[in-house]
Structures are given as C-alpha cells and as structure tokens.
Short mmCIF file of C-alpha atoms and ligand atoms in Angstrom, two decimals:
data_model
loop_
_atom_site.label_atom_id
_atom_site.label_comp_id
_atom_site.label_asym_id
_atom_site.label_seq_id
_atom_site.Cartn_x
_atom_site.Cartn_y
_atom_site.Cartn_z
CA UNK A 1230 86.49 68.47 66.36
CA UNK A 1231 89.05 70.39 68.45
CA UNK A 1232 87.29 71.74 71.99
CA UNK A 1233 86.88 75.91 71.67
CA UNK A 1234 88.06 77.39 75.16
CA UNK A 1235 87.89 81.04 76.24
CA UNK A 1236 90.43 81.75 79.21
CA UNK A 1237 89.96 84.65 81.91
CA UNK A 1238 93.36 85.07 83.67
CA UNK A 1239 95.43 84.04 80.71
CA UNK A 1240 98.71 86.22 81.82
CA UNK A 1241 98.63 84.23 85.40
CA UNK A 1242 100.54 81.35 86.65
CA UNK A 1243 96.96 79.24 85.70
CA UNK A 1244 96.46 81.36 82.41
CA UNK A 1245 99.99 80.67 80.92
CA UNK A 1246 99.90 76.87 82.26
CA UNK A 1247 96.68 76.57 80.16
CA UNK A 1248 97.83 77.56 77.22
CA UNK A 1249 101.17 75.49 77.49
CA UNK A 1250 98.23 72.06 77.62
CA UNK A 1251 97.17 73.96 74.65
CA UNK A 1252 100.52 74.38 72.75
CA UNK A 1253 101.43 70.69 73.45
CA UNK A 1254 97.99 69.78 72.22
CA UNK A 1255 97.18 71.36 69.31
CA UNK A 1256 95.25 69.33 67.84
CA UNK A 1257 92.79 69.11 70.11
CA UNK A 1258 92.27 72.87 71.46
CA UNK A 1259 91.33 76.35 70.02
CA UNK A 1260 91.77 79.37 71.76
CA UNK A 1261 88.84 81.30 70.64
CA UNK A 1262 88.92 84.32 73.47
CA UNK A 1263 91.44 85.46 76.35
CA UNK A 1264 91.00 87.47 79.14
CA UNK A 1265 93.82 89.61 80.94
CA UNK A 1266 94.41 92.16 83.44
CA UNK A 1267 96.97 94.67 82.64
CA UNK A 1268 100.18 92.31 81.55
CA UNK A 1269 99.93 93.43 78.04
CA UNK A 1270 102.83 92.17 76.65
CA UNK A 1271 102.69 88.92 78.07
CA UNK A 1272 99.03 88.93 76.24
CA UNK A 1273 100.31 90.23 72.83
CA UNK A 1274 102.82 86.99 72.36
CA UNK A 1275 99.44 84.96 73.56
CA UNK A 1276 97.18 86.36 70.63
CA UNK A 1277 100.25 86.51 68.49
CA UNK A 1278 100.67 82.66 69.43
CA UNK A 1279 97.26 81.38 69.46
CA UNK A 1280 95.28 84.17 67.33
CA UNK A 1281 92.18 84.11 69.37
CA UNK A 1282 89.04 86.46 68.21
CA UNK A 1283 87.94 88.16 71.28
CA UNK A 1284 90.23 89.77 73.92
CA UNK A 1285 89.92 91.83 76.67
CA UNK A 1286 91.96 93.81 79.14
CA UNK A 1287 91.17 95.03 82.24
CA UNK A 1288 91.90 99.24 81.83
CA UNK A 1289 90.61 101.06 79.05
CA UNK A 1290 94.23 102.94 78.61
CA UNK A 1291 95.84 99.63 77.33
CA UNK A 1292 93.04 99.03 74.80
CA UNK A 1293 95.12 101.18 72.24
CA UNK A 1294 98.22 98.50 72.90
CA UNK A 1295 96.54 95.72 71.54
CA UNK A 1296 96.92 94.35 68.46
CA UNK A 1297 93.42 91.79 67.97
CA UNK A 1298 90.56 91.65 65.50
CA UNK A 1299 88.36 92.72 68.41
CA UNK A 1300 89.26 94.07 72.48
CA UNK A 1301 86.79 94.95 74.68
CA UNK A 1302 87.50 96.30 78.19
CA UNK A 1303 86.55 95.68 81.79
CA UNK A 1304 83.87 93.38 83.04
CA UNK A 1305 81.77 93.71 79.94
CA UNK A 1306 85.00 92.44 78.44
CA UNK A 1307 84.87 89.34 80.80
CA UNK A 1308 81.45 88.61 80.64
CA UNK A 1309 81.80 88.81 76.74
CA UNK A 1310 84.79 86.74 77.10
CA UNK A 1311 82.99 84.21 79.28
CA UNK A 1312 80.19 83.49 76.91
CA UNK A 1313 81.46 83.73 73.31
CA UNK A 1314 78.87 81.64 71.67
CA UNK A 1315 81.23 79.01 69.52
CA UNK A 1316 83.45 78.10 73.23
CA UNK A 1317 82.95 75.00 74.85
CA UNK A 1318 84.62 75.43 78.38
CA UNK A 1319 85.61 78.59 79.93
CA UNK A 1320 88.99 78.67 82.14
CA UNK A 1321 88.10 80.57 85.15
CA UNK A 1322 91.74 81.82 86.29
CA UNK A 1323 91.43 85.08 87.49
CA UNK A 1324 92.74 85.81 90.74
CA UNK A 1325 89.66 87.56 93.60
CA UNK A 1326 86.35 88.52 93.02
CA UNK A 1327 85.99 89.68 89.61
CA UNK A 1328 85.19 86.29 88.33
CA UNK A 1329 82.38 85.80 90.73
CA UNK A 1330 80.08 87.35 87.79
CA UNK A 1331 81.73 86.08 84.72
CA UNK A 1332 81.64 82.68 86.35
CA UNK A 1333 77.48 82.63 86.52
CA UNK A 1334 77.20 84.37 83.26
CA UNK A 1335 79.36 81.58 81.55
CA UNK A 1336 77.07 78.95 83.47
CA UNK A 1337 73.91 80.18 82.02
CA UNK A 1338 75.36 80.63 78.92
CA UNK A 1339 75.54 76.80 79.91
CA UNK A 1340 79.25 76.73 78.94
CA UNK A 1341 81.35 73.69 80.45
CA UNK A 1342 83.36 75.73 83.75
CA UNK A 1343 87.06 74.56 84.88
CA UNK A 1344 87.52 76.33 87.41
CA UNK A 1345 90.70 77.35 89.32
CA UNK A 1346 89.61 80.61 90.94
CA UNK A 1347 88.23 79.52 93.77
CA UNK A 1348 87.27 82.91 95.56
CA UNK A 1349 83.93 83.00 93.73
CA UNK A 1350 82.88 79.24 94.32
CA UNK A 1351 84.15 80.57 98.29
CA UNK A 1352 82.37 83.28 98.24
CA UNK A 1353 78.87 82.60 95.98
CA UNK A 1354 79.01 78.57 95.82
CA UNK A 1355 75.87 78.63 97.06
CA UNK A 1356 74.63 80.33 94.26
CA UNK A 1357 77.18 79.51 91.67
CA UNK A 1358 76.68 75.24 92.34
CA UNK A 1359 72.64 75.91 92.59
CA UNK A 1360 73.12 77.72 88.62
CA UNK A 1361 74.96 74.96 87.47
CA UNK A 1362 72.85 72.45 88.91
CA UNK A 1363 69.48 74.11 87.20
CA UNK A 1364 71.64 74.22 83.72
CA UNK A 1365 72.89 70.99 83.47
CA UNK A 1366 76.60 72.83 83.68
CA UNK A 1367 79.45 70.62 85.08
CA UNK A 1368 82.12 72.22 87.00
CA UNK A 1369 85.57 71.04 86.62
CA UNK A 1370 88.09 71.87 88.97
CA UNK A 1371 91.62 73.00 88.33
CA UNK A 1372 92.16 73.19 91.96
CA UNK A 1373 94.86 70.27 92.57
CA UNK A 1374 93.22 68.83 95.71
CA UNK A 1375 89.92 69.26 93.94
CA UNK A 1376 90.87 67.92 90.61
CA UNK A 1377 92.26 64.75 92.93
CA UNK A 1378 89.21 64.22 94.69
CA UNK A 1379 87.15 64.49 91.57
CA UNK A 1380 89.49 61.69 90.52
CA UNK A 1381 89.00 59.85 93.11
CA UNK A 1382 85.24 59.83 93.30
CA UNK A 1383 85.14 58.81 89.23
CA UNK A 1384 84.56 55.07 91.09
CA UNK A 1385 80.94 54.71 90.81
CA UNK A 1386 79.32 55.42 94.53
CA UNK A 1387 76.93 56.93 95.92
CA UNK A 1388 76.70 60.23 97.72
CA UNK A 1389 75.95 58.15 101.20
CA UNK A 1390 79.29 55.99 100.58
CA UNK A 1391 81.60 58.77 101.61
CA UNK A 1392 82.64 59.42 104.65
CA UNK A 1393 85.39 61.71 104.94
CA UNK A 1394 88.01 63.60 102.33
CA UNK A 1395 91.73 64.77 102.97
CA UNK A 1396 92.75 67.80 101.34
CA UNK A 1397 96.63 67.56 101.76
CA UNK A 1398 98.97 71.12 101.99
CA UNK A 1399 102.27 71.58 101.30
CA UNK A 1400 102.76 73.97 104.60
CA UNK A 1401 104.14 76.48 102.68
CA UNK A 1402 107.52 78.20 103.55
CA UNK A 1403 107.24 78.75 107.11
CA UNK A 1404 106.08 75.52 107.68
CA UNK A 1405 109.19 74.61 110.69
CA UNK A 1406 109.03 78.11 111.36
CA UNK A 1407 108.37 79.10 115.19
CA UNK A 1408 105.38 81.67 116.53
CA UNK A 1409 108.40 83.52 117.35
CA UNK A 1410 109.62 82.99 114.02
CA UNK A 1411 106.86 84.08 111.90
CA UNK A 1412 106.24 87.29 113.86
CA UNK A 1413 109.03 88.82 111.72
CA UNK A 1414 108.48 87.25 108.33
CA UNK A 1415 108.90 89.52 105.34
CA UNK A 1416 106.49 89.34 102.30
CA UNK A 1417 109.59 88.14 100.21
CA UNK A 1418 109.93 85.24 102.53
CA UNK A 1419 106.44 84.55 102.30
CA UNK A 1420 106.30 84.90 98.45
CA UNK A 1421 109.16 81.69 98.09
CA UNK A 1422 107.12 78.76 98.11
CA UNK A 1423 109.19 75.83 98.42
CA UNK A 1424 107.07 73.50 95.67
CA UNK A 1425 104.03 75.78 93.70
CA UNK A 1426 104.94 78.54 91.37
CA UNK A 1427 101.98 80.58 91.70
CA UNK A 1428 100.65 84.27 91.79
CA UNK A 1429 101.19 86.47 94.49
CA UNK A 1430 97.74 86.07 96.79
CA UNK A 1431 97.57 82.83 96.65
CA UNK A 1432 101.25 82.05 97.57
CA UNK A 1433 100.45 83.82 100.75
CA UNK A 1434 97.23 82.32 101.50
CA UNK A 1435 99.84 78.95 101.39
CA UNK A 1436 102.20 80.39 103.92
CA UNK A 1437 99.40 81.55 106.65
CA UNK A 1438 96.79 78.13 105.38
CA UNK A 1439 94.22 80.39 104.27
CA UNK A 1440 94.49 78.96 100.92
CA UNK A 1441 93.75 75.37 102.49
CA UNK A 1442 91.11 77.01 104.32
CA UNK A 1443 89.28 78.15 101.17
CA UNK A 1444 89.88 75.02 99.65
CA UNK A 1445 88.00 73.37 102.71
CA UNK A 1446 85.01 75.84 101.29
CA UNK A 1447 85.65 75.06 98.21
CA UNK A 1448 85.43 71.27 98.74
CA UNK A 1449 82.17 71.75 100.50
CA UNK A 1450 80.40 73.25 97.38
CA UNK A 1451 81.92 71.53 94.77
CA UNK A 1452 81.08 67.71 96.21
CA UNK A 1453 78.55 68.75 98.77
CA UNK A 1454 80.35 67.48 101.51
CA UNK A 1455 79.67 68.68 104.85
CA UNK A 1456 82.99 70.97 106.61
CA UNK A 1457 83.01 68.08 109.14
CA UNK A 1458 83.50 65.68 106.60
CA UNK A 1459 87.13 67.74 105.42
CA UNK A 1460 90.03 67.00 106.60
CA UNK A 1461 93.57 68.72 106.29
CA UNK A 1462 96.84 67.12 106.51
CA UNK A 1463 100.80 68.73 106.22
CA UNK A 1464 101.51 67.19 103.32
CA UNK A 1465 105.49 67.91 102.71
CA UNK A 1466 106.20 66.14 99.50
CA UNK A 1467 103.51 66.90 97.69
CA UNK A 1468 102.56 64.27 96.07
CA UNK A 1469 99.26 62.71 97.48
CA UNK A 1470 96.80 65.42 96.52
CA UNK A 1471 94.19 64.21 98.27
CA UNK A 1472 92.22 61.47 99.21
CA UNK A 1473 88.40 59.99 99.70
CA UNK A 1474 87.64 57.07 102.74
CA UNK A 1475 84.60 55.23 101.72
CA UNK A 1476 81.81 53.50 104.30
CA UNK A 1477 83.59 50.17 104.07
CA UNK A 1478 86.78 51.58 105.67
CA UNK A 1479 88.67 51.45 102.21
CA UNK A 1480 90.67 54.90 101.09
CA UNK A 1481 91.20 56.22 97.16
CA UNK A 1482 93.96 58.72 96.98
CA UNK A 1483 95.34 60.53 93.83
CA UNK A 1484 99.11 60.49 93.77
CA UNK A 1485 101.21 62.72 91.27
CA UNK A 1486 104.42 65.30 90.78
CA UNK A 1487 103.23 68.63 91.56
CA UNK A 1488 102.74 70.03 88.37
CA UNK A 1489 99.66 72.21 87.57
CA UNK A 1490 99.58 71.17 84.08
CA UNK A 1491 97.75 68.05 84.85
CA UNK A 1492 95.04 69.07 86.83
CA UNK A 1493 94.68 72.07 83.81
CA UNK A 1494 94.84 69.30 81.13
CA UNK A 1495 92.12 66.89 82.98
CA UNK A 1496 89.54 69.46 83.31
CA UNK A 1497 89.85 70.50 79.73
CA UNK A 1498 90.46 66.62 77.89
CA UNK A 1499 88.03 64.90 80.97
CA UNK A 1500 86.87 61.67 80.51
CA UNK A 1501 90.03 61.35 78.47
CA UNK A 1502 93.34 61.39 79.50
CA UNK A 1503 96.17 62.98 77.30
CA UNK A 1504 99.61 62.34 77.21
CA UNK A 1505 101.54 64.62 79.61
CA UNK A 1506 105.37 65.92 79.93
CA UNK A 1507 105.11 65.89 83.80
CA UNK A 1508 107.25 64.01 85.41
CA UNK A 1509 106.34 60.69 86.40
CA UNK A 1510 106.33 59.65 90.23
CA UNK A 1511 109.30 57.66 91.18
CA UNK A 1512 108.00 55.61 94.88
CA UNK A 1513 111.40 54.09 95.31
CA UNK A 1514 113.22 57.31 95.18
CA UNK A 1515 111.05 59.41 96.90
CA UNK A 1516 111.14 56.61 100.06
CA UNK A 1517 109.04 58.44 102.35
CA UNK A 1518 105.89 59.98 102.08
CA UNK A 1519 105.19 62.24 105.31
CA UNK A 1520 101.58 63.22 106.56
CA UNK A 1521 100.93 65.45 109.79
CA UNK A 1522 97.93 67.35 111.30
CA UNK A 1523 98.11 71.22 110.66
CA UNK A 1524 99.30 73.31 113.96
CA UNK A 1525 96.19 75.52 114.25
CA UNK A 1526 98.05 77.72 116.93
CA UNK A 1527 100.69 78.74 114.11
CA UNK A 1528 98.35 78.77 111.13
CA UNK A 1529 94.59 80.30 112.94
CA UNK A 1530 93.76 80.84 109.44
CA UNK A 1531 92.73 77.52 108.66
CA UNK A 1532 90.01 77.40 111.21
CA UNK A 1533 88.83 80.95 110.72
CA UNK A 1534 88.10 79.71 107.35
CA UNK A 1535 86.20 76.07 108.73
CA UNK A 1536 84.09 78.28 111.43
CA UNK A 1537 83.37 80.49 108.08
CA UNK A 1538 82.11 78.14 106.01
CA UNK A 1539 80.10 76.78 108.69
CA UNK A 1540 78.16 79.98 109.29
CA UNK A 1541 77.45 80.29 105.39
CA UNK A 1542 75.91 82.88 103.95
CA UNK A 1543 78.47 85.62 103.84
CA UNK A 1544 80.67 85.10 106.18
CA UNK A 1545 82.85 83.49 103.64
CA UNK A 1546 82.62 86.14 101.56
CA UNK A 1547 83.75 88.46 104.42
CA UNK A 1548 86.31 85.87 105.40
CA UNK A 1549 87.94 86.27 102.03
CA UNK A 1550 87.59 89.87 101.26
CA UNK A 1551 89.14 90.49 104.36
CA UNK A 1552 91.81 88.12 103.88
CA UNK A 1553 92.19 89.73 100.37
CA UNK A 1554 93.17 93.55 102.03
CA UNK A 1555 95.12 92.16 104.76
CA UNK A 1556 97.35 89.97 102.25
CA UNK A 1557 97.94 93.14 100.28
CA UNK A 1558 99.07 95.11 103.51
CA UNK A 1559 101.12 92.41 104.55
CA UNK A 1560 103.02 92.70 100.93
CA UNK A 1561 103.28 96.13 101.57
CA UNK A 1562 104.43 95.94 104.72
CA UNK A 1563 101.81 97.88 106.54
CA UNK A 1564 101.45 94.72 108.80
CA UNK A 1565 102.98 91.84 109.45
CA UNK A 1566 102.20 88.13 109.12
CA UNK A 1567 100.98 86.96 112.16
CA UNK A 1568 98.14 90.20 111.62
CA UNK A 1569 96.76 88.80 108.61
CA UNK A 1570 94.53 85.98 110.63
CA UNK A 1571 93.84 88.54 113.53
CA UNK A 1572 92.50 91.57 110.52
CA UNK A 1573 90.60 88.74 109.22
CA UNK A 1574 89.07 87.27 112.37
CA UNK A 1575 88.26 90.75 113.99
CA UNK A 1576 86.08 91.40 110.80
CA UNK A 1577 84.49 88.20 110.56
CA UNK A 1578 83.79 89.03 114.27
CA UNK A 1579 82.08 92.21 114.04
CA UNK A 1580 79.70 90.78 110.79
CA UNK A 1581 76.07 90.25 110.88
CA UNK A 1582 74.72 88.40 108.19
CA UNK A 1583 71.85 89.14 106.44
CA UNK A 1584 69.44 86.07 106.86
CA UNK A 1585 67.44 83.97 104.15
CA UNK A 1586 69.27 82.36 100.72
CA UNK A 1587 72.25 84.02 99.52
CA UNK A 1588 72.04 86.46 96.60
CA UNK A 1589 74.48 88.13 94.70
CA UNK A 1590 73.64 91.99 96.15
CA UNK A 1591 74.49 90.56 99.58
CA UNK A 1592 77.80 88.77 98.45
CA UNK A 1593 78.69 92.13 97.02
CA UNK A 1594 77.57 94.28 100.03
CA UNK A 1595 79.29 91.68 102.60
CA UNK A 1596 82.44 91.96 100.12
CA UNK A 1597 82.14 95.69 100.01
CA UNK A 1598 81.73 96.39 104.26
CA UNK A 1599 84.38 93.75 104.69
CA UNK A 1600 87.32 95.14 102.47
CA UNK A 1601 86.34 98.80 104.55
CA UNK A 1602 86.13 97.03 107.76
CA UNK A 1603 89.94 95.60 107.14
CA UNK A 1604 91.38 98.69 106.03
CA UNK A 1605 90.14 100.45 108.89
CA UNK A 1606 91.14 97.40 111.29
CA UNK A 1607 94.84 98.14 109.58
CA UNK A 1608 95.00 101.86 109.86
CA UNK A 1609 93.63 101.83 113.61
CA UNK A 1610 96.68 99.25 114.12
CA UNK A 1611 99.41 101.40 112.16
CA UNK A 1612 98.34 104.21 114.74
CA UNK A 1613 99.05 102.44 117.29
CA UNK A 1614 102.45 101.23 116.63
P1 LIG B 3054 97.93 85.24 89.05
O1 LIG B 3054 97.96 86.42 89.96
O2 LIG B 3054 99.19 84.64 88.58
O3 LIG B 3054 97.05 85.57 87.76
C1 LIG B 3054 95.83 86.25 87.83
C2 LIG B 3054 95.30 86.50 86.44
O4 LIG B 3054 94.09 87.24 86.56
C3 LIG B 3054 96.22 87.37 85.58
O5 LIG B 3054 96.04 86.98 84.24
C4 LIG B 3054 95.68 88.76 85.80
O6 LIG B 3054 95.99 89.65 84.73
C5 LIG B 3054 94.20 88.45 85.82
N1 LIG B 3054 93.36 89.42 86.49
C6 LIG B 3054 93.40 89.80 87.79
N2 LIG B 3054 92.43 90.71 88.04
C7 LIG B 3054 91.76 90.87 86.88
C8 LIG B 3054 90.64 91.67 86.49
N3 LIG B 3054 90.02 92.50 87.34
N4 LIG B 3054 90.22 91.58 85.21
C9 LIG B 3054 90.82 90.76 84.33
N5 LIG B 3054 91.87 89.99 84.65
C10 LIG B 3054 92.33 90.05 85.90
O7 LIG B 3054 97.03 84.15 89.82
P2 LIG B 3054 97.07 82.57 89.69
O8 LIG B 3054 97.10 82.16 88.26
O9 LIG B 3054 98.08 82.01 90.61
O10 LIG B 3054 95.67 82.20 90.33
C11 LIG B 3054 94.44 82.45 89.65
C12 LIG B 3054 93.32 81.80 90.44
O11 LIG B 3054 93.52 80.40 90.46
C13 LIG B 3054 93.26 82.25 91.91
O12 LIG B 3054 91.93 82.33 92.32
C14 LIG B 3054 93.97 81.13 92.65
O13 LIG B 3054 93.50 80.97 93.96
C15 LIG B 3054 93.60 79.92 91.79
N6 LIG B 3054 94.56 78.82 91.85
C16 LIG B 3054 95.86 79.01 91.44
C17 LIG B 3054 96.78 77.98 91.51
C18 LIG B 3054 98.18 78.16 91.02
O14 LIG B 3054 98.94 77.19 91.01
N7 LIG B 3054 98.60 79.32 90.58
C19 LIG B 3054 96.41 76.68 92.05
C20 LIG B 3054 95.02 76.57 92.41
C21 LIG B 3054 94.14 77.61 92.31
P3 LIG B 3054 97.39 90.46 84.59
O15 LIG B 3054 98.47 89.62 85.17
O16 LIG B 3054 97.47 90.64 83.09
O17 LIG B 3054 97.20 91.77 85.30
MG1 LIG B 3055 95.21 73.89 95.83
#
C-alpha cells in the first residue's frame, strides 16, 4: 500500500524537494492533494506530473489557470487540503503563518504531520504539541537539525537521560563578516547562502541567526526540552546536524551531506529508511570538521529569539511576526541588516502578554499588533534618516 500525502507549499524549495522523494519513489507515494501560493505554472507541471485530486491556490484570480479535477482557493483551500480524508501525512511547507491553522486542523483530522514550517510550531507549539498529544498524532520534522535529533533520540532513553542538545548552523553568508561589515549588506548578499538552497525568508533568518533562533523554539516544543538545555554551535561544513549528550557523559550526533531530501524522505518513509541519491559523506576528504560558539554581538537575533521562547506565551509569536515585516523591509531595502534584530527587539520590548494558557485568538492578536508595531517601528526610522 503506497502512503497518500497531501503537500501545502508544494511550489517551495521544501514543496518541490518533496515531490522529487516522491518521483524517485514511486512506488511507495501518492500525491493525493497540493497546496500552492501563486506559482501557477510551477503547480500545473506538478498536477500534470503527479495528477493529484484536490488543489488549491492561494488568490481566487488564478483559480481560472488551473487545469485539476477540483481547485479550491484560500485557507478553506488549505484546510481542505490538509485533511483530505484518504491522506496519510500532510507536508507542512508553507512559508509564515498561514499554516498555523491548517497545521491543527490536519492534527485533529489525526493525520500523520512532517513538518518543515516551523513558524507555527514557533508561534502556537504550545497548542499545536498539546493537539497532537490528545490525538495520538506524531509530528515528524523536516527541519534538518530536528530531523537529526529525532535521529538521534531513536536509542531507547528516557526523557530524564538527556541532558543537553546542539543544534549546529551553517553561519550563513556573512558569517567572517565584520559589525562594520554587515552594516552595509544588501538583500542580494544576504539571499546567497553559501550551502542551503532555500526560499527567500528563511535564507535571511540564516544570515542574521534568527532562523537558528526559531529552531531553538522549535526544539523546545517538539522534544520538550527546556531553552537551557539548547545549545548552538557555527557549524561551517555542514555536516553534523546536530547532536544529543546523554547523563552518562556519552554524545549521539547525526552526520550527513546537506541535502534536504533526506530529512524530507525520513519523515515520510520513518521507521524505514529508503535508498537515497545524496551524496554520501566522505571523512577522509572532508579532513576537518570545525565547531565554534555563535558571536551574539554580530548575530543579537539568536538571543532575542532564546529570551522569547523563555517568556512563552506570545512573545514568540511577536518575535516572529516582527521578524517576518522587518525581513521583508530589509529585501526591500527600506532598512538595512543590522535593523532587522533592533525592529524585532524594540517590539518584543514594548509587548505585554496576555496571561493564562495560550489560545489561538491571542496568537493571532499578538501576530496582528506585532506586524503593526514593526511597520510603524520602520516608518518612524525611514523619517528619520
Ligand atoms: P519557499 O518560500 O520556497 O516556499 C513557500 C511555499 O509556500 C510556496 O509553495 C508558496 O507558494 C507557499 N505559500 C506561501 N504563502 C502561502 C499561502 N498564504 N497560501 C498557500 N501557499 C503559500 O519556502 P521554503 O520551502 O524554503 O520554506 C517553507 C517552510 O519550511 C518555512 O517555514 C521554512 O522556515 C521551513 N524550512 C525550509 C527549509 C529549506 O531548506 N527550504 C529548511 C527547514 C525549514 P508560491 O511559491 O506558489 O507562491
Ligand atoms: Mg534548519
């Protein structure tokens, strides 16, 4: 019986990498529904390709363009998308917020989650982990770090055995770059990571940390570790993914060629393990190996995002919505790299969190009075110029 996947995101760098695991497997995947933003012809060749049932697309004006027994639009056309009866796991690879709500609906439809967004498990894990938990629902990531650490905790333990993880980073372009240096960074700089081909958000988030920073969120929900227990190192090579140190002073680490294929393929073939054309790790050639601590003076992003995560509630929701606007001025050159962590820290500064368990309306609201918050943290600062 081949495993029935639904994919939100499929035009992305995750969305297309998916559906190569599928091409060079298919015999053991069906695309049964895709989800897209506005990339239609990218999605045509996709549904031409893999002749799933169910699409959707993100404006109604490129419904027309579609050629598919059935499109739907928007996020009923996610949701719908995320809990197609006949699927078995649901690709969450849609970049930002919108697939905070497709996520949950997927989980109660009790569908089987690999996840590489991981702005929704940053901004609702609370929510999103306690769903899963009541439904029986496992979360897979896609996330390489995360996938790594999930295969390094597949040794039986327990909980109590672990004490401490490494999330590695590759430091991104600028990562020799001065203070002086990065004050005058252009967005096309920014957008030429040296290792990951990836979409355009996230590639930032690389060059200013962020992205590790969410990932240290992200970490937090998806293993229930404690922030203290996350560690980050500069990671160069790219190899070692991360790694897990156990009570007894002994460390597991997953080692492999950066290639997002495999973390893709293991969430959707897991416990098994398919054959894979990545290529395979040479030790020999690659001689060194090369692990440093992260200069938080350069790269203030990565401890806004620990001092987030350790307030809860919303403030990593604000965290990342900010983040979100001030990325998208920095690509527009409205400000310039060095602003991104100040935008974000001023908002985080001036939030008040609503108290008591997270819900949804207050994820939303926090997300809402964030992305305002930045914008008009930008404009005061273009007036002043
Ligand atoms: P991309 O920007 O390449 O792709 C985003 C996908 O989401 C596209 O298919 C886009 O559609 C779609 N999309 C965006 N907004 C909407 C919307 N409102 N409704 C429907 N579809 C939408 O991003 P990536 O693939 O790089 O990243 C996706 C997620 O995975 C992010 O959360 C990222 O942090 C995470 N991730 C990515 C990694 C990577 O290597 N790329 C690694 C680890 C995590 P379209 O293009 O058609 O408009
Ligand atoms: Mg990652």
């Amino acid at each position: 019986m081949r495993t029935r996947l639904a994919i939100l995101g499929s035009t992305g760098s995750i969305g297309r990498q998916t559906l190569d695991v599928v091409a060079a497997h298919p015999e053991r995947f069906d695309v049964v529904a895709l989800a897209a933003g506005s990339n239609i012809r990218v999605l045509q060749e996709q549904i031409d390709q893999f002749r799933p049932r169910l699409i959707s697309v993100a404006r109604p004006e490129d419904r027309p363009h579609v050629r598919a027994p059935s499109v739907l639009v928007g996020l009923e056309g996610l949701l719908a998308v995320a809990t197609v009866p006949e699927v078995d796991i649901v690709v969450i690879a849609t970049a930002g917020h919108s697939a905070i709500q497709p996520t949950l609906a997927a989980i109660t439809a009790g569908k089987t989650i690999a996840l590489a967004n991981k702005e929704a498990i940053v901004c609702a894990g609370e929510i999103i982990v306690a769903e899963a938990q009541r439904r029986g629902v496992q979360i897979r990531p896609i996330d390489s770090e995360h996938s790594a650490l999930w295969q390094c905790l597949s040794v039986p333990h327990r909980r109590e055995e672990i004490e401490r993880v490494v999330l590695t980073a590759s430091g991104g372009p600028f990562r020799e770059a001065s203070l002086e240096q990065l004050r005058s960074v252009t967005a096309a700089e920014a957008l030429a990571h040296p290792v990951w081909k990836m979409g355009s958000k996230i590639t930032v988030d690389s060059a200013t940390l962020m992205n590790k920073g969410l990932e240290l969120i992200e970490a937090h929900w998806l293993f229930g570790l404690t922030l203290d227990q996350i560690d980050v190192v500069i990671h160069p090579q790219c190899v070692v993914h991360a790694l897990v140190s156990f009570c007894d002073g002994s460390t597991v680490a997953q080692l492999a060629s950066p290639d997002m294929r495999l973390p893709i393929q293991y969430a959707l073939s897991y416990p098994e393990r398919l054959h894979a054309r990545v290529p395979r790790l040479d030790l020999a050639k690659l001689g060194e190996l090369e692990f440093r601590p992260p200069d938080l003076e350069r790269f203030p992003a990565l401890q806004l995002a620990r001092e987030a995560g350790q307030a809860g509630g919303t403030y990593p929701t604000v965290l990342s919505s900010a983040d979100e606007v001030a990325v998208q001025a920095f690509l527009h050159g409205d400000i310039g790299f060095l602003d991104i962590p100040i935008v974000v820290r001023d908002v985080l500064e001036r939030h008040q969190a609503p108290r008591g368990p997270l819900t949804l309306e207050q994820v939303f609201e926090a997300d809402a009075w964030a992305r305002a918050e930045a914008r008009r943290r930008i404009a005061s600062a273009r007036v002043q110029r």
